[in-house]
Short mmCIF file of C-alpha atoms in Angstrom, two decimals:
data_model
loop_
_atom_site.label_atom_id
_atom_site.label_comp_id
_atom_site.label_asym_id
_atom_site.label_seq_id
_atom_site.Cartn_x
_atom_site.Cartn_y
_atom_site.Cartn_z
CA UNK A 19 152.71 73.32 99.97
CA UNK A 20 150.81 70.41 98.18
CA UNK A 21 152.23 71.80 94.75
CA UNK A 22 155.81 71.47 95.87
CA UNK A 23 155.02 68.35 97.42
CA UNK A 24 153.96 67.30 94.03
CA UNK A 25 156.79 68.01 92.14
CA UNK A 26 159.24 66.61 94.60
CA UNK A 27 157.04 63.26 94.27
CA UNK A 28 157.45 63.56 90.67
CA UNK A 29 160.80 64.42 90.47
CA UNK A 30 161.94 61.50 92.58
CA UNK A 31 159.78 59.07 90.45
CA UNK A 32 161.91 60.73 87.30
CA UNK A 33 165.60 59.58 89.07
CA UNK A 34 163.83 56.52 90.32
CA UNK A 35 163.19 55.66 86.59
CA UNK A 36 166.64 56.18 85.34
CA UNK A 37 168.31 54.57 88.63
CA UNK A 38 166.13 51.10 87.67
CA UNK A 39 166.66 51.40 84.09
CA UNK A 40 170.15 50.54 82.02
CA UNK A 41 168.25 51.48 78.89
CA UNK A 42 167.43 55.14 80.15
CA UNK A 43 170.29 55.53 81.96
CA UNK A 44 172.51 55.01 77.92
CA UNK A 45 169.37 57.49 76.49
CA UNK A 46 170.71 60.08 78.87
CA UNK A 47 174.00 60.03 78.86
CA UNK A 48 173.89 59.60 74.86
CA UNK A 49 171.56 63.13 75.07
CA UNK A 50 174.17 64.23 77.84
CA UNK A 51 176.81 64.81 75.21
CA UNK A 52 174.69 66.58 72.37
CA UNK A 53 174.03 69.39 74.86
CA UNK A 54 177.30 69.16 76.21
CA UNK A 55 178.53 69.32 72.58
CA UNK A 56 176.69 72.62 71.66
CA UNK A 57 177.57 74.28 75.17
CA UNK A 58 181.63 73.59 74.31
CA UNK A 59 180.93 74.80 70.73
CA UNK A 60 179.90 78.21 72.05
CA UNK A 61 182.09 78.01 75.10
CA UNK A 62 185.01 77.64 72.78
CA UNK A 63 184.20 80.55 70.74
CA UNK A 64 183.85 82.64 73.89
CA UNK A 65 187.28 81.81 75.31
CA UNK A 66 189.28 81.98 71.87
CA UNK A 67 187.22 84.95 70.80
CA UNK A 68 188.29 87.35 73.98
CA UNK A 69 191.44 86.22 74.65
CA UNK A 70 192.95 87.14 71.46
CA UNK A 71 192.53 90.92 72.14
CA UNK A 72 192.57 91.28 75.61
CA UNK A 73 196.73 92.07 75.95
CA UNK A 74 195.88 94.89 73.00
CA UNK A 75 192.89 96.72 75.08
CA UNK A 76 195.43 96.71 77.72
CA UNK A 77 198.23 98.14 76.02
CA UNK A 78 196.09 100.63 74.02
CA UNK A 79 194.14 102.03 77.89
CA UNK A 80 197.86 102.54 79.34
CA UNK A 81 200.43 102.90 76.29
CA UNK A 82 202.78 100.67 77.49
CA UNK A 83 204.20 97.17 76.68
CA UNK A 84 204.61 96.58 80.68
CA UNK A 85 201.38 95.27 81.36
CA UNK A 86 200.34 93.40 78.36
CA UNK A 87 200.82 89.63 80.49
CA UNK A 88 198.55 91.25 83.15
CA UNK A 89 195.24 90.12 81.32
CA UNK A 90 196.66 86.56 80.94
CA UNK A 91 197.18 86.64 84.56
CA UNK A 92 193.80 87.72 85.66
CA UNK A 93 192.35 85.63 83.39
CA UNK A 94 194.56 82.46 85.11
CA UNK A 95 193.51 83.76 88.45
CA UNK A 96 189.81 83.71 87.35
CA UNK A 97 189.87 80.88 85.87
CA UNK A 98 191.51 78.66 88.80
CA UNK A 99 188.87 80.87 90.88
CA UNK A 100 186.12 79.78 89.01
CA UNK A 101 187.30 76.42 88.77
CA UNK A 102 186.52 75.71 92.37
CA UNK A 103 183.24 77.56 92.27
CA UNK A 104 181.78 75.83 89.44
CA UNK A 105 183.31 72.30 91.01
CA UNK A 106 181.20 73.09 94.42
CA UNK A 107 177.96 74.40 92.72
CA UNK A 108 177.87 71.15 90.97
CA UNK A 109 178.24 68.99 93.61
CA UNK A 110 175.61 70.12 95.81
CA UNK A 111 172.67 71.16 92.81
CA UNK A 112 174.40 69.54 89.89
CA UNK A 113 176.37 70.08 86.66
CA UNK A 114 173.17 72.01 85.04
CA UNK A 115 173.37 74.79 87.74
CA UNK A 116 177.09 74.51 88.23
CA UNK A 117 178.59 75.15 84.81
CA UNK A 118 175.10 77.60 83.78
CA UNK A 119 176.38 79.31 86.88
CA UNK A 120 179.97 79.79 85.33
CA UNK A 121 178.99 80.40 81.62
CA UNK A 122 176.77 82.78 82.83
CA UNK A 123 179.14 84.45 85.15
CA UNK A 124 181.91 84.36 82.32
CA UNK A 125 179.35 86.27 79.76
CA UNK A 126 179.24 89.18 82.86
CA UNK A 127 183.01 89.48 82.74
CA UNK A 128 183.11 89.86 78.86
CA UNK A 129 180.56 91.85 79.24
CA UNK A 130 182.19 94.20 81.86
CA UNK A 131 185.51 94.35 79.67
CA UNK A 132 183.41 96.05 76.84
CA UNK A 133 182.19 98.40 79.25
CA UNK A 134 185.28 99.21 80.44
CA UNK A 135 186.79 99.55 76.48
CA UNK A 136 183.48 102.15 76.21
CA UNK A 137 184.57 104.14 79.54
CA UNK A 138 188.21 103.76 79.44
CA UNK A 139 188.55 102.31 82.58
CA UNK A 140 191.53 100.08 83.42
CA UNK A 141 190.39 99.36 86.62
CA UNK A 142 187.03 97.97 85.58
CA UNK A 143 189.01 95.91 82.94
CA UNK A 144 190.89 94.47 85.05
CA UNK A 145 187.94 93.66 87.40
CA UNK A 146 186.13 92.32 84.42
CA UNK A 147 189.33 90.01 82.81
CA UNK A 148 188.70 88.30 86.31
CA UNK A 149 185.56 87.30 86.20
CA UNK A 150 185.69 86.40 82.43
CA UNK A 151 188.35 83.48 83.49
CA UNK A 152 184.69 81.78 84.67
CA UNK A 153 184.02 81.14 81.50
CA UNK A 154 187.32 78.88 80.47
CA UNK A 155 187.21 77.25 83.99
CA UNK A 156 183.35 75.83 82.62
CA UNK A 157 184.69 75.10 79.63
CA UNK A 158 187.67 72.70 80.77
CA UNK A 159 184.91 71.62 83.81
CA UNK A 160 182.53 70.84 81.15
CA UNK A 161 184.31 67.92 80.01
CA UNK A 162 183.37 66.05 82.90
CA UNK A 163 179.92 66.38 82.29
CA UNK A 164 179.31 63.74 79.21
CA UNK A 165 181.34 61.32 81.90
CA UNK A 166 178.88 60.53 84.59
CA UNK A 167 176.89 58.16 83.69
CA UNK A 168 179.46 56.94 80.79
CA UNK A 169 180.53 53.26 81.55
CA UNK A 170 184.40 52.07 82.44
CA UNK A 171 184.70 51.77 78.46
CA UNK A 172 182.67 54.77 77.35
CA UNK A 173 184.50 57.91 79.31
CA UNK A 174 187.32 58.52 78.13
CA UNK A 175 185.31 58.48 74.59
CA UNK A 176 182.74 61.22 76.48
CA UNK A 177 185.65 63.85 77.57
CA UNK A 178 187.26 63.53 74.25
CA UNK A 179 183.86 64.56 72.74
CA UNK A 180 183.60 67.41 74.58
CA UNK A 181 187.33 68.23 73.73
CA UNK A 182 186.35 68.22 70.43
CA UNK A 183 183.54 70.56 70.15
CA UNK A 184 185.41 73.34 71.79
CA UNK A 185 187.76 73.48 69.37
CA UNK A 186 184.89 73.95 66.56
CA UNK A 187 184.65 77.36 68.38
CA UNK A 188 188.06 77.99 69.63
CA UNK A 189 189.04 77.71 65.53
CA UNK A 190 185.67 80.64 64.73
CA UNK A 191 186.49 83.12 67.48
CA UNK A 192 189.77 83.74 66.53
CA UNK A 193 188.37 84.01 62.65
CA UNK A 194 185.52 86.60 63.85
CA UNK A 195 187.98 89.32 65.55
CA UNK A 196 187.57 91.54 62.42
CA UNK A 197 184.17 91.28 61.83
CA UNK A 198 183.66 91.43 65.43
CA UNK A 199 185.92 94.51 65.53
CA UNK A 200 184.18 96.14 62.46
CA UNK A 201 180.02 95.34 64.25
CA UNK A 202 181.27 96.85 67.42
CA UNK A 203 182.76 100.74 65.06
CA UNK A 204 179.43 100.03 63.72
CA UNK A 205 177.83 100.62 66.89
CA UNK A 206 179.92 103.18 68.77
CA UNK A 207 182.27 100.79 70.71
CA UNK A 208 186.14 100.44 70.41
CA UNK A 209 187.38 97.78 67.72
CA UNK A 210 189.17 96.11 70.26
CA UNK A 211 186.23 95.39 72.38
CA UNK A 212 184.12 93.65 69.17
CA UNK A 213 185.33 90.22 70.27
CA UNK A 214 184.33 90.73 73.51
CA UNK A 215 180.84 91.20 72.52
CA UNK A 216 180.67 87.68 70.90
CA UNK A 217 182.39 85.76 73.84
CA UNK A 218 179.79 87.61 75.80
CA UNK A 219 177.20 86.46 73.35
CA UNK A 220 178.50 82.99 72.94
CA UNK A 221 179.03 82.27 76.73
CA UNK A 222 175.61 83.27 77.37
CA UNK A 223 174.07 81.09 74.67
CA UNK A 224 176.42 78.02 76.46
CA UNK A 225 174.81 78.78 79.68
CA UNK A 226 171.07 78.83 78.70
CA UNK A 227 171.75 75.64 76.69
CA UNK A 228 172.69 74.19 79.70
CA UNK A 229 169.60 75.46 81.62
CA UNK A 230 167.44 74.51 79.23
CA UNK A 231 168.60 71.01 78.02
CA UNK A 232 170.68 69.49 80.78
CA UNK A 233 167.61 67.54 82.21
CA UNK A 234 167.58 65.21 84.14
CA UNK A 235 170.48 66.45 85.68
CA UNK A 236 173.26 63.43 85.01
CA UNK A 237 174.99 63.90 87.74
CA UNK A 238 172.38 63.89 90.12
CA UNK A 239 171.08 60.78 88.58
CA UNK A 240 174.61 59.63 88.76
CA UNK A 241 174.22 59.85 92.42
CA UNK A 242 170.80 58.43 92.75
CA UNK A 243 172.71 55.21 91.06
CA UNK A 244 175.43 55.32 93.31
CA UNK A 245 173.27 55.76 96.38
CA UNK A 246 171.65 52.60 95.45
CA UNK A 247 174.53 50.55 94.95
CA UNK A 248 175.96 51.88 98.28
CA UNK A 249 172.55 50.84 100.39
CA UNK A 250 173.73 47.24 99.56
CA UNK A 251 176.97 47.67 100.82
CA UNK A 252 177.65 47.85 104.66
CA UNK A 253 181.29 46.17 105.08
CA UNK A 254 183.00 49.10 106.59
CA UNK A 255 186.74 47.84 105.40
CA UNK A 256 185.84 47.50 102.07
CA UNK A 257 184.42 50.54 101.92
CA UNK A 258 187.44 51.99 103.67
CA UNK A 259 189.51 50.62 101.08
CA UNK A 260 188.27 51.81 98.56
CA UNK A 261 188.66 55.67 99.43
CA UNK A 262 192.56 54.27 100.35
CA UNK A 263 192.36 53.52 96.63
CA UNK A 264 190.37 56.78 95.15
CA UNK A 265 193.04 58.62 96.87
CA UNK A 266 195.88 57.39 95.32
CA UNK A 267 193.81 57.46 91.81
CA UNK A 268 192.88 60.99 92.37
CA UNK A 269 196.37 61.83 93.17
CA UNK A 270 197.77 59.87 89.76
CA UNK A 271 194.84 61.38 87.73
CA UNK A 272 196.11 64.94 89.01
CA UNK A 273 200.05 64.62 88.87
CA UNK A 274 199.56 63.88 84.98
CA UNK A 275 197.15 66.72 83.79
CA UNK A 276 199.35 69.41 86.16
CA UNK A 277 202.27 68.11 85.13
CA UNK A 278 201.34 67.75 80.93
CA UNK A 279 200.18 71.22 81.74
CA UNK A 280 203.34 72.98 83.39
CA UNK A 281 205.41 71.66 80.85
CA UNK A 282 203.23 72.48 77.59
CA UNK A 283 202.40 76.29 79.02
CA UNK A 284 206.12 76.64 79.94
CA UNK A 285 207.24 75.58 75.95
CA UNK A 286 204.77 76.93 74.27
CA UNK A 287 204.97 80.46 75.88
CA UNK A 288 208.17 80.95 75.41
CA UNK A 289 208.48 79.72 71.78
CA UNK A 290 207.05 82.63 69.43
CA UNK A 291 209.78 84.32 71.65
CA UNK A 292 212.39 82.18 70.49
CA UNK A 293 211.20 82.62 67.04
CA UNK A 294 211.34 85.73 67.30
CA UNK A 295 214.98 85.83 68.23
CA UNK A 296 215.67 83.57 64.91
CA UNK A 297 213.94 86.18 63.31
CA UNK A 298 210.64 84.30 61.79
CA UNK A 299 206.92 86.43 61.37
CA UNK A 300 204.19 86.72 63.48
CA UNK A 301 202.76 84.98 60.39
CA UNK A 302 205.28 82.10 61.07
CA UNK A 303 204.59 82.10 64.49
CA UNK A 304 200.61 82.58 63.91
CA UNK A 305 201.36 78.93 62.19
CA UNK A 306 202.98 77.21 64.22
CA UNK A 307 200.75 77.84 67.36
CA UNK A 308 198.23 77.11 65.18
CA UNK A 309 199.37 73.66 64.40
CA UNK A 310 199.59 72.78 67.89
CA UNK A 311 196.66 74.57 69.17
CA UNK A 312 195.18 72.30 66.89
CA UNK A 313 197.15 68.88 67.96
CA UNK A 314 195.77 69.62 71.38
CA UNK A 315 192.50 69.67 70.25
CA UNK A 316 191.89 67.67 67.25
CA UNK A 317 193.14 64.29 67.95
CA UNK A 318 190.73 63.68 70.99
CA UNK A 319 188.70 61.11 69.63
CA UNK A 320 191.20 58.87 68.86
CA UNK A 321 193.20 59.56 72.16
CA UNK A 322 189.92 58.73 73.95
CA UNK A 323 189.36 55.68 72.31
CA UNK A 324 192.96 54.80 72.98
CA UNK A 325 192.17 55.60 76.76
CA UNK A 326 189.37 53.29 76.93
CA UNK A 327 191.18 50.24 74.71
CA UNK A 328 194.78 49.91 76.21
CA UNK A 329 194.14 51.81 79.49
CA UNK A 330 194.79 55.16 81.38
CA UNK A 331 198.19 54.03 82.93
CA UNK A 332 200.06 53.06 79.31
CA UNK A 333 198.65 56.72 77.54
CA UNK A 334 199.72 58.99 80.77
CA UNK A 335 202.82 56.68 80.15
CA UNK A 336 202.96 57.52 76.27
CA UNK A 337 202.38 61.24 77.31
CA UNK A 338 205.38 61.75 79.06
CA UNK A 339 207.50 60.25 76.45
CA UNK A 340 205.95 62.56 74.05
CA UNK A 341 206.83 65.51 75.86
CA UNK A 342 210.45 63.85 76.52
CA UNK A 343 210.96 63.46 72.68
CA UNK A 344 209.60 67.02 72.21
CA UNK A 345 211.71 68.43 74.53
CA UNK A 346 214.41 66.75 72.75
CA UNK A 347 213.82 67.91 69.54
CA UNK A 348 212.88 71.39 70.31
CA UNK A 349 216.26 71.70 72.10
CA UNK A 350 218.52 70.04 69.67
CA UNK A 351 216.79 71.69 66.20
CA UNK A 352 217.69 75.04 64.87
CA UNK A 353 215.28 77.90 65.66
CA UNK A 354 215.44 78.65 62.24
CA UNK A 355 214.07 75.37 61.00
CA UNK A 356 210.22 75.96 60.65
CA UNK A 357 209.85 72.56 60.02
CA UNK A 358 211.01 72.01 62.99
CA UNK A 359 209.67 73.83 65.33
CA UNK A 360 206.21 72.64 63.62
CA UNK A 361 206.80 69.69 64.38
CA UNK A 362 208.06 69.95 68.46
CA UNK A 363 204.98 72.20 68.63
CA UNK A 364 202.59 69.36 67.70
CA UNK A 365 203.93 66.58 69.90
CA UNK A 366 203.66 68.99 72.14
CA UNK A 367 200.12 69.39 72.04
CA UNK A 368 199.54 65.67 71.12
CA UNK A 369 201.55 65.02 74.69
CA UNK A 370 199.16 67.35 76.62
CA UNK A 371 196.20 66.13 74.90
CA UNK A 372 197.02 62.68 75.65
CA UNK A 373 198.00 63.54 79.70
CA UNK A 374 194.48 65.44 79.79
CA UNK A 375 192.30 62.99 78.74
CA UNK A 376 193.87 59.93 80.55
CA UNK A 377 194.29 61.92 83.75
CA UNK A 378 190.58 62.92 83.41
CA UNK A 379 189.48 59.54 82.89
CA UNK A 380 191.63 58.37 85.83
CA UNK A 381 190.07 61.25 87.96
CA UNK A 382 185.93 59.69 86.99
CA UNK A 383 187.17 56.06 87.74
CA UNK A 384 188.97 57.16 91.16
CA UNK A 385 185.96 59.16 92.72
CA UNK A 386 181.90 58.71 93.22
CA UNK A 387 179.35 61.01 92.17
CA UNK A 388 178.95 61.50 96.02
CA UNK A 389 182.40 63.73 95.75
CA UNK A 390 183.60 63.98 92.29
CA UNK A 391 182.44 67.14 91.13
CA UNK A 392 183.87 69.12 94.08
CA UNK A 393 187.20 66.91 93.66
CA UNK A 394 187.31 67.79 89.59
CA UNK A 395 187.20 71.79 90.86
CA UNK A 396 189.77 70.84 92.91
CA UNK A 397 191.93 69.28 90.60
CA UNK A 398 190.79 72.03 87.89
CA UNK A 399 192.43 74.73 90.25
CA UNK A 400 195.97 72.92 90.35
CA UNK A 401 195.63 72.35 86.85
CA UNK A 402 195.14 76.33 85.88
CA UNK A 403 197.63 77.70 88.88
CA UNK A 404 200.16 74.97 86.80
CA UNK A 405 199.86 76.41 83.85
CA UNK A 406 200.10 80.35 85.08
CA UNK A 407 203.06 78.78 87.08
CA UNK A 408 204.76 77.20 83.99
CA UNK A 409 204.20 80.83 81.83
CA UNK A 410 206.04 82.43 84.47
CA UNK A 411 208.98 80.47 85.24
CA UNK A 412 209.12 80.27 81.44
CA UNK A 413 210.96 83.45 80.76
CA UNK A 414 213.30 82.97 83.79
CA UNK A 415 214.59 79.89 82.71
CA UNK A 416 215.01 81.25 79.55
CA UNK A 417 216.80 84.41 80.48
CA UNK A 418 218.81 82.39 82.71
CA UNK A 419 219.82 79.42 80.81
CA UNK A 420 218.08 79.59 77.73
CA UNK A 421 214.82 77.73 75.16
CA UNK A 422 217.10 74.32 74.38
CA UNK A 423 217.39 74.45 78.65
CA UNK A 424 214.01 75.14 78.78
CA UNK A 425 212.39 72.19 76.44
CA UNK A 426 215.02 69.78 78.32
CA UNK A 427 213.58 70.64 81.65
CA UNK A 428 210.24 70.22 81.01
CA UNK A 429 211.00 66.78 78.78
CA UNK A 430 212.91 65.32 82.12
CA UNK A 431 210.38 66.49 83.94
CA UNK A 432 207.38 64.69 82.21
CA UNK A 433 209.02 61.66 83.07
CA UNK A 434 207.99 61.76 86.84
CA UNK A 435 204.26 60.62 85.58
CA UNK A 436 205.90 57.24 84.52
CA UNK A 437 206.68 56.35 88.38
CA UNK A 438 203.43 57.47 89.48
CA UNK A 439 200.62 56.36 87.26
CA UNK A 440 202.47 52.56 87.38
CA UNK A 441 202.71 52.75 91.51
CA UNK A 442 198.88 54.36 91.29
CA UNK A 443 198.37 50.99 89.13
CA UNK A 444 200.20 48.29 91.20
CA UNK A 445 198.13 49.91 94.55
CA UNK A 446 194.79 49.59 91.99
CA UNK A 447 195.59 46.04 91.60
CA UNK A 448 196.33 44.95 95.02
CA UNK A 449 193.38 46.67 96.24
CA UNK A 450 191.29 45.50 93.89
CA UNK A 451 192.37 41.99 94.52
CA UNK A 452 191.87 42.56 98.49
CA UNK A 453 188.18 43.67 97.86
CA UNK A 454 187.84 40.31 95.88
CA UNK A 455 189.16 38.60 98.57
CA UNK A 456 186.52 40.16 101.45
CA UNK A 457 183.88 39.49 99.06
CA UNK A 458 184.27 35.91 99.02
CA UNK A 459 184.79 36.04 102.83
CA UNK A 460 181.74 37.42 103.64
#
């Protein structure tokens, strides 16, 4: 009893340290980010690694084409799952046990999925493609990590790190599958499964890095800070104001990352089928979704610095006019035109990656560390159930109307974040000037 006693006493003089100190606070979040950093590196590799193959173990257990979107789909419904687990977890112990917790859980599922390549079991596949999507709902969650105790000017800068780090793995896995394939013949299991075995590997490494590294815990700290300020402040209308106005920012932040997401998944699914209809390789397509993959990625740094300089409101704005001119040009150029179709496809990307990060950042400034990690699983769920939404409607539109339709739709409907992030910036602005107001009254 004394022991525990102990720590707690020493554990609250560790926040108590950060909460009085600017200087610590900048350490931490500064260290935040390396870990953060090496976590996404793995993470990445995880996600891109097993992915790849999944659709082929699939297809080579049954022996039929039918099912070979059902892996996408469990891995979606895992993922938006997972999402809301990790979100939860984090808000009541923090982000260390939170996205350990989903990492961890993510390296099971891979795990399970090279059992089930071993025993030939669909069902267990299937099982295991579920919990696997744990591991990509951590990864996107992860993002929000380097944020907490990032200033106004500093977090759009933090997500974009993070943004960029998975990509340094989501560019290897891919690149290991043969080796992968040719270590797991080496050892008695299927090919097919060899990838799974290093997103297994790689998730698990993510996860202990987190256990081991993310201390103090900056979310928790985060809190601490918060619960300081807050002690100060006992005006009950300006405090009721302000969750008027977190509200509307959490709703803005949202309505551009689900939107930049319906309308990127519903393009970009559909276009190696459109390619292949104009008759180009799966070498040709291989390229272009490898140009945009990487415009989704890659640019991050910049678009967070962007974020931070001229504001969330006028790059959700410049998203949705990136996706209108993609839209545009994917419908109106000929599918035979490679350059072309590179081209849409990286606008496309650079218009998600630009409503991602400023909807993220809007997300951190709109919510407290008393409520903002179980609001980002929130938001995280939308944002996966958009994108499984957007990959399905897809191929009706298509079949219905057809790609040039398709890109127009999704160009038009981009447009609908203009209205909303500038109402979601006049209400910011009134509010904040009423809060001004009460302060000088009191």
């Amino acid at each position: 009893m004394k022991n525990r006693t102990k720590r707690a006493d020493t554990h609250s003089a560790l926040v108590q340290s950060y909460v009085s100190s600017l200087e610590k606070q900048q350490q931490l979040y500064k260290r935040t980010l390396i870990v953060v950093v090496l976590s996404q590196i793995f993470g990445g590799a995880g996600l891109a690694a097993g992915i790849t193959v999944g659709a082929l173990i699939a297809q080579n257990m049954l022996g039929t084409d039918s099912v070979t979107g059902l892996p996408t789909a469990l891995f979606t419904l895992g993922s938006a799952g997972a999402a809301l687990l990790v979100g939860r977890l984090s808000q009541h112990y923090g982000r260390r046990s939170g996205l350990a917790a989903g990492f961890l859980i993510g390296g099971a599922g891979a795990i399970g999925v090279v059992l089930s390549a071993l025993t030939n079991n669909i069902y267990l596949l299937f099982v295991s493609l579920l919990i696997y999507g744990a591991g990509s709902a951590t990864n996107l969650q992860a993002r929000y990590a380097g944020a907490d105790l990032a200033t106004n000017k500093q977090r759009a800068k933090a997500i974009s790190v993070a943004m960029v780090s998975t990509t340094l793995g989501a560019v290897a896995g891919p690149n290991l599958v043969g080796v992968m394939g040719g270590v797991a013949e080496s050892i008695g299991i299927p090919s097919l499964a060899g990838p799974f075995l290093l997103a297994a590997a790689a998730y698990i490494l993510a996860g202990l890095i987190l256990l081991a590294f993310l201390r103090p815990d900056p979310l928790l700290i985060a809190k601490a800070i918060n619960e300081q300020k807050a002690a100060s402040q006992s005006n009950k209308e300006r405090q009721s104001t302000r969750l008027t106005l977190n509200k509307r920012g959490v709703f803005a932040g949202a309505a551009v990352m689900i939107l930049t997401q319906f309308v990127m998944t519903a393009i970009m699914t559909m276009t190696p089928i459109h390619m292949g209809h104009h008759g180009h390789s799966l070498q040709a397509v291989g390229l272009v979704i490898g140009f945009h993959i990487g415009a989704m990625f890659l640019p991050s740094l910049v678009t967070g610095y962007l974020v931070d300089k001229i504001g969330r409101v006028k790059m959700a704005i410049g998203s949705a006019v990136t996706l209108l001119v993609t839209g545009i040009l994917a419908a109106s150029g000929s599918g035979e035109s490679m350059a072309m179709l590179v081209i849409s496809l990286i606008l496309l990307g650079l218009g998600w990656n630009f409503g991602l990060i400023s909807g993220t950042a809007m997300i951190v400034d709109a919510t407290s560390p008393s409520n903002r990690a179980k609001t980002q699983g929130s938001v995280d769920v939308g944002i996966a159930l958009s994108g499984a939404l957007g990959g399905g409607l897809s191929g009706v539109i298509v079949a219905q109307s057809s790609y040039a339709a398709l890109s127009i739709f999704g160009g038009l409907l981009a447009l609908l974040l203009i209205p909303i992030v500038i109402r979601a910036s006049i209400d910011r602005k009134k509010t904040s000037s009423q809060l001004d107001t009460s302060k000088k009254t009191i």
